[in-house]
Amino acid sequence: MMFGRRVSPLGLLSMFVFLLTLAERVTGQQHGPGVKVVAVEGGDAILPCSLSTKQNIQPELFDWKKDGQEVFLYDAGIHYNNGRTGQDEQFKGRVSHFEEDLKHGNASIIIRAAKMTDSGNYTCAFPHLQPSAQTVHVELVVGASPKPSISILDQTKDWSLLQCEVQGASPKPKVEWKDSAGNLLPAEELQASSRGDRHYITVLTTVTKTDRVRCVVTQEEIHHQTEAETYVFISGSLCEDLSNKVDIGWLLLAGVLGAVILVAVLFVLVATKCITIRRNKGSSQQSKDSPSTDPVKLQML
């Protein structure tokens, strides 16, 4: 018995390592609670699965399943693309892996042309991996809203009527218009319909100033958001701004010209006065210096 004995720090460390290894062998390693992947219907869905050790898995076996259905099985170079049987009909011809990345421990797969029925919980298992088996859990959600489309329905010099369309989103998204500062713009939902689990929404907004605006589509349930952006030019606001600038410019120009004219007038007045004074002084001096021609004074002499 170990009770009553002093255990060295090295012994405690060895015991801890042993218990940790035993726990891994019993439960297997799992990469967290799981990964969620959101994919647009009709697009490609990449389901991630890789070993933290980055070890070469080319000679290993890994198996992808969805609710018991066989999705993709790789066994030391042999896989479904090489003619292996057993793959579920739903995934035949639509699943591939990253051949060149196997040597780095990457067992991820690609599901081409994702469908709504592909949504569900997947597992990527390494049943023969040593020292313990490993399993990765991935949740796939197909139906994320594609990028919305924006169009101009009507436009004048003072406003522009914009339309935002969302096609086939699942679950139902929230559609909003925002300006370049992130402020919500007044909007009107023109159409909202559904076909099965797919939702089709059209939202309008009227823009009255030149700006860059966005149509933002948010699906909170699956933590997905996408948007489209457009630039709106309102000529009326530009003309008004130019008019204000022209008015201010004319006022400034008039003020400058008035000041120049005033200075010029003052200069002319001062110059004229100086000339008059000088002329008057000159006339007086001439009268003193020249002999008198008064006939009366001549007779007296």
Coordinates of C-alpha atoms in Angstrom, one line a residue:
M1 CA 0.0 0.0 0.0
M2 CA 1.2 3.5 -0.7
F3 CA -0.6 5.1 2.2
G4 CA 1.8 6.2 4.9
R5 CA 4.7 6.4 2.5
R6 CA 6.3 9.5 1.2
V7 CA 5.9 9.7 -2.6
S8 CA 8.6 11.6 -4.5
P9 CA 7.6 14.4 -7.0
L10 CA 8.9 12.2 -9.8
G11 CA 6.6 9.4 -8.7
L12 CA 3.6 11.7 -8.6
L13 CA 4.4 12.9 -12.1
S14 CA 4.7 9.4 -13.4
M15 CA 1.4 8.5 -11.9
F16 CA -0.3 11.5 -13.5
V17 CA 1.0 10.6 -16.9
F18 CA -0.1 7.0 -16.5
L19 CA -3.7 8.1 -15.5
L20 CA -3.9 10.6 -18.4
T21 CA -2.8 7.9 -20.9
L22 CA -5.3 5.5 -19.5
A23 CA -8.1 8.0 -19.8
E24 CA -7.2 8.7 -23.4
R25 CA -7.3 5.0 -24.3
V26 CA -10.7 4.5 -22.6
T27 CA -12.5 7.6 -24.0
G28 CA -10.4 8.5 -27.1
Q29 CA -9.4 12.0 -28.0
Q30 CA -12.0 14.4 -29.3
H31 CA -11.4 17.8 -30.7
G32 CA -13.7 19.9 -28.5
P33 CA -17.5 19.7 -28.5
G34 CA -17.7 20.0 -32.3
V35 CA -17.3 22.3 -35.3
K36 CA -20.2 24.0 -37.2
V37 CA -19.9 24.4 -40.9
V38 CA -22.4 26.7 -42.8
A39 CA -22.7 26.2 -46.5
V40 CA -24.8 27.8 -49.3
E41 CA -27.1 25.4 -51.1
G42 CA -25.5 24.4 -54.4
G43 CA -22.0 25.4 -53.3
D44 CA -19.2 23.2 -51.9
A45 CA -19.0 22.3 -48.2
I46 CA -15.6 21.6 -46.6
L47 CA -15.8 19.5 -43.5
P48 CA -12.6 19.9 -41.5
C49 CA -10.8 17.0 -39.8
S50 CA -7.1 16.9 -38.9
L51 CA -4.7 15.5 -36.4
S52 CA -3.1 18.0 -34.0
T53 CA 0.1 16.0 -34.3
K54 CA 0.2 16.6 -38.1
Q55 CA 1.4 13.0 -38.6
N56 CA 1.3 11.3 -42.0
I57 CA -2.0 9.5 -42.4
Q58 CA -1.4 8.1 -45.8
P59 CA -1.0 4.6 -44.4
E60 CA -3.9 5.1 -41.9
L61 CA -7.7 4.6 -42.0
F62 CA -10.2 7.3 -41.4
D63 CA -14.0 7.1 -41.8
W64 CA -16.6 9.8 -42.3
K65 CA -20.2 9.1 -41.4
K66 CA -23.4 10.9 -41.0
D67 CA -26.0 9.4 -38.7
G68 CA -24.8 5.9 -39.5
Q69 CA -24.6 6.6 -43.3
E70 CA -21.3 6.0 -45.0
V71 CA -20.0 9.3 -46.4
F72 CA -16.3 8.6 -47.2
L73 CA -13.9 5.9 -46.2
Y74 CA -10.1 6.1 -46.7
D75 CA -7.9 3.0 -46.0
A76 CA -4.2 3.3 -46.8
G77 CA -4.8 4.8 -50.3
I78 CA -8.0 3.0 -51.1
H79 CA -11.2 5.1 -51.0
Y80 CA -14.5 5.5 -52.7
N81 CA -13.1 7.4 -55.7
N82 CA -11.1 4.3 -56.5
G83 CA -14.2 2.1 -56.9
R84 CA -14.8 1.1 -53.3
T85 CA -18.4 0.0 -52.5
G86 CA -20.5 0.8 -49.5
Q87 CA -20.8 4.6 -49.9
D88 CA -24.4 5.8 -49.3
E89 CA -26.2 6.8 -52.5
Q90 CA -26.7 10.3 -51.3
F91 CA -23.0 11.0 -51.5
K92 CA -21.9 9.0 -54.5
G93 CA -19.8 11.1 -56.9
R94 CA -20.0 14.2 -54.6
V95 CA -17.3 13.6 -52.0
S96 CA -13.5 14.0 -52.3
H97 CA -10.5 14.5 -50.0
F98 CA -7.2 16.4 -50.0
E99 CA -4.8 13.9 -51.3
E100 CA -1.7 16.1 -51.0
D101 CA -2.5 17.0 -47.4
L102 CA -2.8 13.5 -46.0
K103 CA 1.0 13.6 -45.2
H104 CA 0.2 16.5 -42.9
G105 CA -2.6 14.8 -41.0
N106 CA -5.4 16.5 -42.9
A107 CA -8.5 14.2 -43.4
S108 CA -10.9 16.9 -44.4
I109 CA -13.4 16.2 -47.2
I110 CA -15.4 18.3 -49.7
I111 CA -19.1 17.7 -50.4
R112 CA -19.8 19.1 -53.9
A113 CA -23.2 20.8 -54.7
A114 CA -24.4 20.8 -51.1
K115 CA -28.1 20.0 -50.6
M116 CA -30.5 20.8 -47.8
T117 CA -30.6 17.0 -47.0
D118 CA -26.8 17.1 -46.4
S119 CA -27.4 19.0 -43.2
G120 CA -26.7 17.0 -40.1
N121 CA -24.1 15.7 -37.7
Y122 CA -20.9 14.1 -39.1
T123 CA -18.1 12.2 -37.5
C124 CA -14.5 11.7 -38.7
A125 CA -13.0 8.7 -36.9
F126 CA -9.5 7.2 -36.8
P127 CA -10.3 3.8 -35.3
H128 CA -6.9 2.3 -35.6
L129 CA -4.8 5.3 -34.6
Q130 CA -2.2 4.7 -31.9
P131 CA -1.9 5.2 -29.0
S132 CA -5.7 5.9 -29.1
A133 CA -8.5 6.3 -31.5
Q134 CA -9.7 9.8 -32.3
T135 CA -13.0 11.2 -33.4
V136 CA -13.9 14.7 -34.7
H137 CA -17.5 15.9 -34.7
V138 CA -18.8 18.3 -37.4
E139 CA -22.2 19.8 -37.8
L140 CA -23.2 20.8 -41.3
V141 CA -25.9 23.4 -42.0
V142 CA -26.8 23.8 -45.7
G143 CA -29.1 26.7 -46.7
A144 CA -27.1 29.8 -45.7
S145 CA -28.3 32.8 -47.6
P146 CA -26.3 33.5 -50.8
K147 CA -25.1 37.0 -51.4
P148 CA -28.2 39.3 -52.0
S149 CA -28.7 41.2 -55.3
I150 CA -29.3 44.9 -55.5
S151 CA -31.1 46.8 -58.3
I152 CA -32.4 50.3 -58.9
L153 CA -36.1 50.4 -59.5
D154 CA -36.5 54.2 -60.0
Q155 CA -34.4 57.4 -59.7
T156 CA -34.7 61.2 -59.8
K157 CA -32.3 63.9 -59.1
D158 CA -33.5 63.9 -55.5
W159 CA -33.9 60.2 -54.6
S160 CA -33.2 56.7 -55.6
L161 CA -35.5 53.6 -55.0
L162 CA -33.4 50.5 -54.4
Q163 CA -34.4 46.8 -54.2
C164 CA -32.6 44.0 -52.4
E165 CA -33.5 40.4 -53.2
V166 CA -32.6 37.3 -51.1
Q167 CA -33.1 33.9 -52.9
G168 CA -33.6 30.6 -51.1
A169 CA -32.2 31.2 -47.6
S170 CA -32.8 28.8 -44.8
P171 CA -33.5 29.5 -42.0
K172 CA -35.4 32.7 -42.6
P173 CA -33.0 35.7 -42.5
K174 CA -33.4 39.3 -41.4
V175 CA -32.8 41.7 -44.2
E176 CA -31.7 45.3 -43.5
W177 CA -30.5 48.4 -45.4
K178 CA -27.6 50.3 -43.9
D179 CA -25.7 53.5 -44.9
S180 CA -21.9 53.8 -45.0
A181 CA -21.9 54.7 -41.3
G182 CA -23.8 51.6 -40.3
N183 CA -27.1 53.3 -39.6
L184 CA -30.3 51.6 -40.5
L185 CA -32.2 53.1 -43.4
P186 CA -36.0 53.1 -43.5
A187 CA -37.1 50.0 -45.4
E188 CA -40.2 48.3 -46.7
E189 CA -40.6 44.5 -47.1
L190 CA -42.2 44.2 -50.6
Q191 CA -42.3 40.4 -50.7
A192 CA -41.7 37.4 -48.3
S193 CA -42.5 33.9 -49.5
S194 CA -41.3 30.4 -48.8
R195 CA -41.0 27.1 -50.7
G196 CA -40.4 24.4 -48.2
D197 CA -37.6 25.5 -46.0
R198 CA -36.3 28.1 -48.4
H199 CA -37.2 31.8 -48.0
Y200 CA -37.4 34.5 -50.7
I201 CA -37.4 38.1 -49.5
T202 CA -37.5 41.5 -51.2
V203 CA -36.9 44.7 -49.3
L204 CA -37.0 48.3 -50.7
T205 CA -35.5 51.5 -49.5
T206 CA -35.4 55.1 -50.7
V207 CA -32.0 56.9 -50.6
T208 CA -32.0 60.8 -50.6
K209 CA -28.3 61.6 -50.5
T210 CA -25.2 60.4 -52.2
D211 CA -23.7 57.6 -50.2
R212 CA -22.5 54.0 -50.3
V213 CA -25.3 51.7 -48.9
R214 CA -25.5 48.0 -48.1
C215 CA -28.1 45.3 -48.0
V216 CA -27.2 43.1 -45.0
V217 CA -28.7 39.5 -44.6
T218 CA -28.4 37.9 -41.1
Q219 CA -29.3 34.4 -40.0
E220 CA -28.8 34.4 -36.3
E221 CA -29.6 30.8 -35.8
I222 CA -26.6 29.6 -37.8
H223 CA -24.4 32.7 -37.1
H224 CA -24.2 33.6 -40.7
Q225 CA -24.2 37.0 -42.3
T226 CA -23.7 38.2 -45.9
E227 CA -24.2 41.5 -47.7
A228 CA -24.1 43.4 -51.0
E229 CA -23.0 47.0 -51.5
T230 CA -23.7 49.7 -54.0
Y231 CA -22.9 53.4 -54.6
V232 CA -25.9 55.8 -55.0
F233 CA -25.4 59.2 -56.6
I234 CA -28.0 61.9 -56.0
S235 CA -27.5 64.8 -58.4
G236 CA -29.9 67.1 -56.5
S237 CA -27.8 67.2 -53.4
L238 CA -24.7 67.9 -55.4
C239 CA -26.4 70.8 -57.2
E240 CA -27.5 72.2 -53.8
D241 CA -24.0 71.9 -52.4
L242 CA -22.5 73.6 -55.5
S243 CA -25.1 76.3 -55.3
N244 CA -24.2 77.0 -51.7
K245 CA -20.5 77.0 -52.5
V246 CA -21.1 79.4 -55.5
D247 CA -23.1 81.8 -53.3
I248 CA -20.3 81.9 -50.7
G249 CA -17.8 82.3 -53.4
W250 CA -19.6 85.3 -54.9
L251 CA -19.9 86.9 -51.5
L252 CA -16.2 86.5 -50.9
L253 CA -15.4 87.8 -54.4
A254 CA -17.7 90.8 -54.0
G255 CA -16.1 91.6 -50.6
V256 CA -12.6 91.5 -52.1
L257 CA -13.5 93.6 -55.1
G258 CA -15.3 96.1 -52.9
A259 CA -12.2 96.5 -50.7
V260 CA -9.9 96.9 -53.7
I261 CA -12.2 99.6 -55.2
L262 CA -12.4 101.4 -51.9
V263 CA -8.6 101.5 -51.6
A264 CA -8.3 102.7 -55.2
V265 CA -10.8 105.5 -54.7
L266 CA -9.0 106.6 -51.5
F267 CA -5.7 106.6 -53.3
V268 CA -7.1 108.7 -56.2
L269 CA -8.6 111.2 -53.8
V270 CA -5.4 111.6 -51.8
A271 CA -3.3 111.8 -55.0
T272 CA -5.6 114.5 -56.4
K273 CA -5.5 116.6 -53.3
C274 CA -1.7 116.5 -53.2
I275 CA -1.6 117.7 -56.9
T276 CA -4.0 120.5 -56.1
I277 CA -1.9 121.6 -53.1
R278 CA 1.3 121.5 -55.1
R279 CA -0.3 123.5 -57.9
N280 CA -1.6 126.1 -55.5
K281 CA 1.9 126.4 -53.9
G282 CA 3.5 126.8 -57.3
S283 CA 1.1 129.5 -58.4
S284 CA 1.7 131.6 -55.3
Q285 CA 5.5 131.4 -55.7
Q286 CA 5.2 132.4 -59.3
S287 CA 3.2 135.5 -58.4
K288 CA 5.9 136.7 -55.9
D289 CA 8.8 136.3 -58.2
S290 CA 7.4 137.8 -61.5
P291 CA 7.2 141.7 -62.0
S292 CA 3.8 143.3 -61.7
T293 CA 2.2 144.2 -65.0
D294 CA -0.6 146.3 -63.3
P295 CA -1.1 149.3 -65.7
V296 CA -1.9 151.6 -62.7
K297 CA 1.4 150.7 -60.9
L298 CA 3.3 151.3 -64.2
Q299 CA 1.9 154.8 -64.7
M300 CA 2.9 155.8 -61.1
L301 CA 6.5 154.7 -61.7

